[in-house]
Amino acid sequence: MVSRTSRDRRANNTNTPDHSGGYHLDWMFTKHDLANDLPWGREFSLCGRAGSKAENDRKITSNALRIQKTLRDMHWSLIEDIATTGRGMVSKPVLNSFVKLLMPGFLSSYFFIRIILVVYVGAGFYASVGLQDFDIPMKYDHP
């Protein structure tokens, strides 16, 4: 599935290769069947899969960076659409709420899950936090 944010980024960035990140991720919490000309149906989180190998640290790291970048782009795309819908005018309460919108991401590989949170801190800057890394138990007596 290709997200609306990925399509927007591909259309707006002339130097982005066709195989760059964000185009092959599973998107959650969205409604894609709305009209293409409407700004609604935007994504607020994503899930990515780094493969099925037990020791896949390099791919997990590269995919985590891709997820962070895509979450940032998803948030920025949402801000741009709100401003466009308001014809360039954004009320102060809406502007203040941009920093309160948290963008979670989930990355899985084998029985490993990483939870990432991207937050807009203002002035065009974002912060990313790795909330948790954990292994899903494979046996009943697994600690």
Coordinates of N, CA and C in Angstrom, one line a residue:
M1 N 0.8 -1.2 0.0 CA 0.0 0.0 0.0 C 0.9 1.2 0.0
V2 N 0.6 2.2 -0.8 CA 1.3 3.5 -0.8 C 0.5 4.6 -0.2
S3 N 1.0 5.2 0.8 CA 0.3 6.2 1.6 C 0.2 7.5 0.8
R4 N -0.8 8.3 1.2 CA -0.9 9.7 0.6 C 0.3 10.5 0.9
T5 N 0.8 10.4 2.1 CA 2.0 11.2 2.4 C 3.2 10.8 1.5
S6 N 3.4 9.5 1.2 CA 4.4 9.0 0.3 C 4.2 9.6 -1.1
R7 N 3.0 9.6 -1.5 CA 2.7 10.1 -2.9 C 3.1 11.6 -2.9
D8 N 2.7 12.3 -1.9 CA 3.0 13.8 -1.8 C 4.5 14.0 -1.8
R9 N 5.2 13.2 -1.0 CA 6.7 13.4 -0.9 C 7.3 13.1 -2.3
R10 N 6.8 12.1 -2.9 CA 7.4 11.7 -4.2 C 7.1 12.8 -5.3
A11 N 5.9 13.4 -5.2 CA 5.6 14.4 -6.1 C 6.3 15.7 -5.9
N12 N 6.6 16.0 -4.6 CA 7.2 17.3 -4.2 C 8.8 17.3 -4.3
N13 N 9.4 16.1 -4.2 CA 10.8 16.0 -4.1 C 11.3 15.5 -5.5
T14 N 12.0 16.3 -6.2 CA 12.5 15.9 -7.5 C 13.8 15.0 -7.4
N15 N 14.5 15.1 -6.3 CA 15.7 14.3 -6.1 C 15.5 13.0 -5.4
T16 N 14.2 12.6 -5.1 CA 13.9 11.4 -4.4 C 13.9 10.2 -5.4
P17 N 14.7 9.1 -5.2 CA 14.6 8.0 -6.1 C 13.3 7.2 -5.9
D18 N 12.9 6.5 -6.9 CA 11.6 5.8 -6.8 C 11.6 4.7 -5.7
H19 N 12.8 4.2 -5.4 CA 12.8 3.1 -4.4 C 13.1 3.7 -3.0
S20 N 13.0 5.0 -2.7 CA 13.3 5.5 -1.4 C 12.2 5.1 -0.4
G21 N 12.5 5.3 0.9 CA 11.7 4.9 2.0 C 10.3 5.5 2.0
G22 N 9.4 4.8 2.7 CA 8.1 5.3 2.9 C 7.0 4.8 1.9
Y23 N 7.4 4.0 0.9 CA 6.5 3.6 -0.1 C 6.0 2.2 0.1
H24 N 6.6 1.4 0.9 CA 6.3 0.0 1.1 C 6.0 -0.3 2.6
L25 N 5.4 0.6 3.3 CA 5.1 0.4 4.7 C 3.6 0.2 4.9
D26 N 3.2 -0.5 5.9 CA 1.8 -0.7 6.2 C 1.3 0.5 7.1
W27 N 0.3 1.1 6.7 CA -0.2 2.3 7.4 C -1.4 1.9 8.2
M28 N -1.5 2.6 9.3 CA -2.6 2.3 10.3 C -3.5 3.6 10.5
F29 N -4.6 3.4 11.1 CA -5.5 4.5 11.5 C -5.7 5.5 10.4
T30 N -6.2 5.1 9.3 CA -6.5 6.0 8.2 C -7.7 5.5 7.4
K31 N -8.3 6.4 6.7 CA -9.4 6.0 5.8 C -9.1 6.4 4.4
H32 N -8.7 5.5 3.6 CA -8.2 5.8 2.2 C -9.3 6.0 1.2
D33 N -10.5 5.6 1.5 CA -11.5 5.6 0.5 C -12.2 6.9 0.3
L34 N -11.7 8.0 0.9 CA -12.2 9.3 0.7 C -11.7 9.9 -0.6
A35 N -12.3 11.0 -1.1 CA -12.0 11.6 -2.3 C -10.5 12.0 -2.3
N36 N -9.9 11.9 -3.5 CA -8.5 12.3 -3.6 C -8.2 13.8 -3.3
D37 N -9.2 14.6 -3.6 CA -9.0 16.1 -3.5 C -9.3 16.5 -2.1
L38 N -9.7 15.7 -1.2 CA -9.9 16.1 0.2 C -8.6 15.8 1.1
P39 N -8.4 16.7 2.0 CA -7.2 16.5 2.9 C -7.4 15.5 4.0
W40 N -8.6 14.9 4.1 CA -8.9 14.0 5.2 C -8.4 12.6 4.8
G41 N -8.3 11.7 5.7 CA -7.8 10.4 5.5 C -6.3 10.3 5.7
R42 N -5.7 11.2 6.4 CA -4.3 11.2 6.7 C -3.9 10.2 7.7
E43 N -2.6 9.7 7.6 CA -2.1 8.7 8.5 C -1.6 9.4 9.8
F44 N -1.7 8.7 10.9 CA -1.2 9.2 12.2 C -0.2 8.2 12.8
S45 N 0.1 7.1 12.2 CA 1.1 6.1 12.7 C 1.4 5.2 11.6
L46 N 2.4 4.3 11.8 CA 2.7 3.3 10.8 C 3.4 2.1 11.4
C47 N 3.3 1.0 10.7 CA 4.0 -0.2 11.1 C 4.9 -0.6 9.9
G48 N 6.1 -1.0 10.3 CA 7.1 -1.5 9.3 C 7.6 -2.9 9.6
R49 N 8.0 -3.6 8.7 CA 8.6 -5.0 8.9 C 10.0 -5.0 8.3
A50 N 10.9 -5.5 9.1 CA 12.3 -5.5 8.7 C 12.7 -6.9 8.3
G51 N 11.8 -7.8 8.2 CA 12.1 -9.2 7.7 C 11.9 -10.2 8.8
S52 N 12.3 -11.4 8.5 CA 12.1 -12.6 9.4 C 13.3 -13.2 10.0
K53 N 14.5 -12.6 9.8 CA 15.7 -13.2 10.3 C 15.8 -12.9 11.8
A54 N 16.4 -13.9 12.6 CA 16.6 -13.7 14.0 C 17.6 -12.6 14.3
E55 N 18.7 -12.5 13.7 CA 19.7 -11.5 13.9 C 19.7 -10.5 12.7
N56 N 18.9 -9.5 12.8 CA 18.7 -8.6 11.7 C 18.9 -7.1 12.1
D57 N 20.0 -6.9 12.9 CA 20.2 -5.6 13.5 C 20.4 -4.5 12.4
R58 N 21.2 -4.8 11.4 CA 21.4 -3.7 10.4 C 20.2 -3.3 9.7
K59 N 19.3 -4.2 9.3 CA 18.1 -3.9 8.6 C 17.1 -3.2 9.6
I60 N 17.1 -3.6 10.8 CA 16.2 -2.9 11.8 C 16.6 -1.5 12.0
T61 N 18.0 -1.2 12.0 CA 18.4 0.2 12.2 C 18.1 1.0 10.9
S62 N 18.3 0.5 9.7 CA 18.0 1.2 8.5 C 16.5 1.5 8.4
N63 N 15.7 0.5 8.7 CA 14.2 0.6 8.7 C 13.7 1.6 9.7
A64 N 14.3 1.6 10.9 CA 13.9 2.5 12.0 C 14.2 4.0 11.5
L65 N 15.3 4.2 10.9 CA 15.5 5.6 10.3 C 14.5 5.9 9.3
R66 N 14.1 5.0 8.4 CA 13.1 5.2 7.4 C 11.8 5.5 8.0
I67 N 11.4 4.8 9.1 CA 10.2 5.1 9.8 C 10.2 6.4 10.4
Q68 N 11.3 6.8 11.0 CA 11.4 8.2 11.6 C 11.2 9.3 10.6
K69 N 11.8 9.1 9.5 CA 11.7 10.1 8.4 C 10.3 10.1 7.8
T70 N 9.7 9.0 7.7 CA 8.3 8.9 7.1 C 7.3 9.5 8.1
L71 N 7.5 9.2 9.4 CA 6.6 9.8 10.4 C 6.7 11.3 10.4
R72 N 7.9 11.8 10.3 CA 8.1 13.3 10.2 C 7.4 13.8 9.0
D73 N 7.5 13.2 7.8 CA 6.9 13.6 6.6 C 5.4 13.6 6.7
M74 N 4.9 12.5 7.4 CA 3.4 12.4 7.6 C 2.9 13.6 8.4
H75 N 3.6 14.0 9.5 CA 3.2 15.1 10.3 C 3.2 16.4 9.5
W76 N 4.3 16.6 8.8 CA 4.5 17.9 8.0 C 3.4 18.0 6.9
S77 N 3.1 16.8 6.3 CA 2.1 16.8 5.3 C 0.7 17.2 5.9
L78 N 0.4 16.7 7.1 CA -0.8 17.1 7.8 C -0.9 18.6 8.1
I79 N 0.2 19.1 8.5 CA 0.3 20.6 8.8 C 0.1 21.4 7.5
E80 N 0.7 21.0 6.5 CA 0.5 21.7 5.2 C -0.9 21.6 4.7
D81 N -1.6 20.5 4.9 CA -2.9 20.3 4.4 C -3.9 21.2 5.2
I82 N -3.7 21.2 6.5 CA -4.5 22.1 7.4 C -4.4 23.5 7.0
A83 N -3.1 24.0 6.8 CA -2.9 25.4 6.4 C -3.5 25.6 5.0
T84 N -3.4 24.7 4.1 CA -4.0 24.9 2.7 C -5.5 24.9 2.8
T85 N -6.1 24.1 3.6 CA -7.6 24.1 3.8 C -8.0 25.4 4.4
G86 N -7.3 26.0 5.3 CA -7.6 27.3 5.8 C -7.1 28.5 5.0
R87 N -6.7 28.2 3.8 CA -6.2 29.2 2.8 C -5.1 30.0 3.5
G88 N -4.2 29.3 4.1 CA -3.0 29.9 4.7 C -3.1 30.4 6.1
M89 N -4.3 30.4 6.6 CA -4.6 30.9 7.9 C -4.8 29.7 8.8
V90 N -4.1 29.7 10.0 CA -4.3 28.7 11.0 C -4.6 29.4 12.3
S91 N -5.6 29.0 13.0 CA -5.9 29.6 14.3 C -4.9 29.2 15.3
K92 N -4.8 30.1 16.3 CA -3.8 29.9 17.4 C -4.0 28.5 18.1
P93 N -5.2 28.1 18.5 CA -5.4 26.8 19.1 C -4.9 25.7 18.2
V94 N -5.2 25.8 16.9 CA -4.8 24.7 16.0 C -3.3 24.7 15.9
L95 N -2.7 25.9 15.8 CA -1.2 26.0 15.7 C -0.6 25.4 16.9
N96 N -1.1 25.6 18.1 CA -0.6 25.1 19.3 C -0.8 23.6 19.4
S97 N -1.8 23.1 18.8 CA -2.0 21.6 18.9 C -1.1 20.8 18.0
F98 N -0.4 21.5 17.0 CA 0.6 20.7 16.2 C 1.6 20.0 17.0
V99 N 2.1 20.7 18.1 CA 3.2 20.1 18.9 C 2.6 19.0 19.8
K100 N 1.3 18.9 19.9 CA 0.7 17.9 20.8 C 0.4 16.6 20.0
L101 N 0.5 16.6 18.7 CA 0.2 15.5 17.9 C 1.4 14.6 17.8
L102 N 1.3 13.4 18.5 CA 2.4 12.5 18.6 C 2.3 11.4 17.4
M103 N 3.4 11.1 16.8 CA 3.4 10.2 15.7 C 4.1 8.9 16.1
P104 N 3.3 7.8 16.4 CA 4.0 6.5 16.8 C 4.3 5.7 15.6
G105 N 5.4 4.9 15.7 CA 5.7 3.9 14.7 C 6.1 2.6 15.3
F106 N 5.8 1.5 14.6 CA 6.1 0.2 15.1 C 7.0 -0.5 14.1
L107 N 8.1 -1.2 14.5 CA 8.9 -1.9 13.6 C 9.1 -3.3 14.2
S108 N 8.9 -4.3 13.3 CA 9.0 -5.7 13.7 C 10.0 -6.4 12.9
S109 N 10.6 -7.4 13.5 CA 11.5 -8.3 12.8 C 11.6 -9.6 13.6
Y110 N 11.3 -10.7 13.0 CA 11.3 -12.0 13.7 C 10.3 -11.9 14.9
F111 N 10.8 -12.1 16.1 CA 10.0 -11.9 17.3 C 10.4 -10.6 18.1
F112 N 10.9 -9.6 17.4 CA 11.4 -8.4 17.9 C 10.4 -7.2 17.5
I113 N 10.1 -6.3 18.4 CA 9.3 -5.1 18.1 C 10.0 -3.9 18.7
R114 N 10.1 -2.9 17.9 CA 10.6 -1.6 18.4 C 9.5 -0.5 18.2
I115 N 9.3 0.3 19.3 CA 8.3 1.3 19.2 C 9.0 2.7 19.2
I116 N 8.7 3.5 18.2 CA 9.3 4.8 18.0 C 8.2 5.9 18.1
L117 N 8.6 7.0 18.6 CA 7.7 8.1 18.7 C 8.4 9.4 18.1
V118 N 7.7 10.0 17.2 CA 8.3 11.3 16.6 C 7.4 12.4 17.0
V119 N 8.0 13.5 17.5 CA 7.3 14.6 18.0 C 7.8 15.9 17.4
Y120 N 6.8 16.8 17.0 CA 7.2 18.1 16.4 C 7.5 19.0 17.6
V121 N 8.7 19.6 17.6 CA 9.1 20.5 18.7 C 9.0 21.9 18.4
G122 N 8.7 22.3 17.1 CA 8.5 23.6 16.7 C 9.6 24.1 15.8
A123 N 9.3 25.2 15.1 CA 10.3 25.8 14.2 C 10.8 24.9 13.1
G124 N 10.1 23.9 12.7 CA 10.5 23.0 11.7 C 11.4 21.8 12.2
F125 N 11.5 21.7 13.5 CA 12.4 20.6 14.1 C 11.5 19.5 14.7
Y126 N 12.0 18.3 14.6 CA 11.4 17.1 15.2 C 12.3 16.4 16.1
A127 N 11.8 15.7 17.1 CA 12.5 14.8 18.0 C 12.0 13.4 17.8
S128 N 12.9 12.5 17.9 CA 12.5 11.1 17.8 C 13.0 10.3 19.0
V129 N 12.1 9.5 19.6 CA 12.5 8.7 20.8 C 12.2 7.3 20.5
G130 N 13.1 6.4 20.8 CA 12.9 5.0 20.8 C 12.2 4.6 22.2
L131 N 10.9 4.4 22.2 CA 10.2 4.1 23.4 C 10.5 2.8 24.0
Q132 N 10.5 1.8 23.2 CA 10.7 0.4 23.8 C 11.2 -0.5 22.7
D133 N 12.1 -1.4 23.0 CA 12.5 -2.5 22.2 C 12.2 -3.8 23.1
F134 N 11.5 -4.7 22.5 CA 11.3 -6.0 23.3 C 11.1 -7.1 22.3
D135 N 11.4 -8.3 22.9 CA 11.2 -9.6 22.1 C 9.8 -10.2 22.6
I136 N 9.1 -10.7 21.6 CA 7.9 -11.4 21.9 C 8.3 -12.8 22.4
P137 N 7.8 -13.3 23.5 CA 8.1 -14.6 24.0 C 7.7 -15.7 23.0
M138 N 8.7 -16.6 22.9 CA 8.4 -17.8 21.9 C 8.0 -19.0 22.7
K139 N 8.1 -19.0 24.0 CA 7.7 -20.2 24.8 C 7.0 -19.7 26.0
Y140 N 6.2 -20.5 26.6 CA 5.4 -20.2 27.7 C 6.2 -19.8 28.9
D141 N 7.4 -20.4 29.2 CA 8.2 -20.1 30.3 C 9.3 -19.1 30.0
H142 N 9.2 -18.4 28.9 CA 10.1 -17.3 28.5 C 10.0 -16.1 29.4
P143 N 11.1 -15.6 30.0 CA 10.9 -14.5 31.0 C 10.4 -13.2 30.3

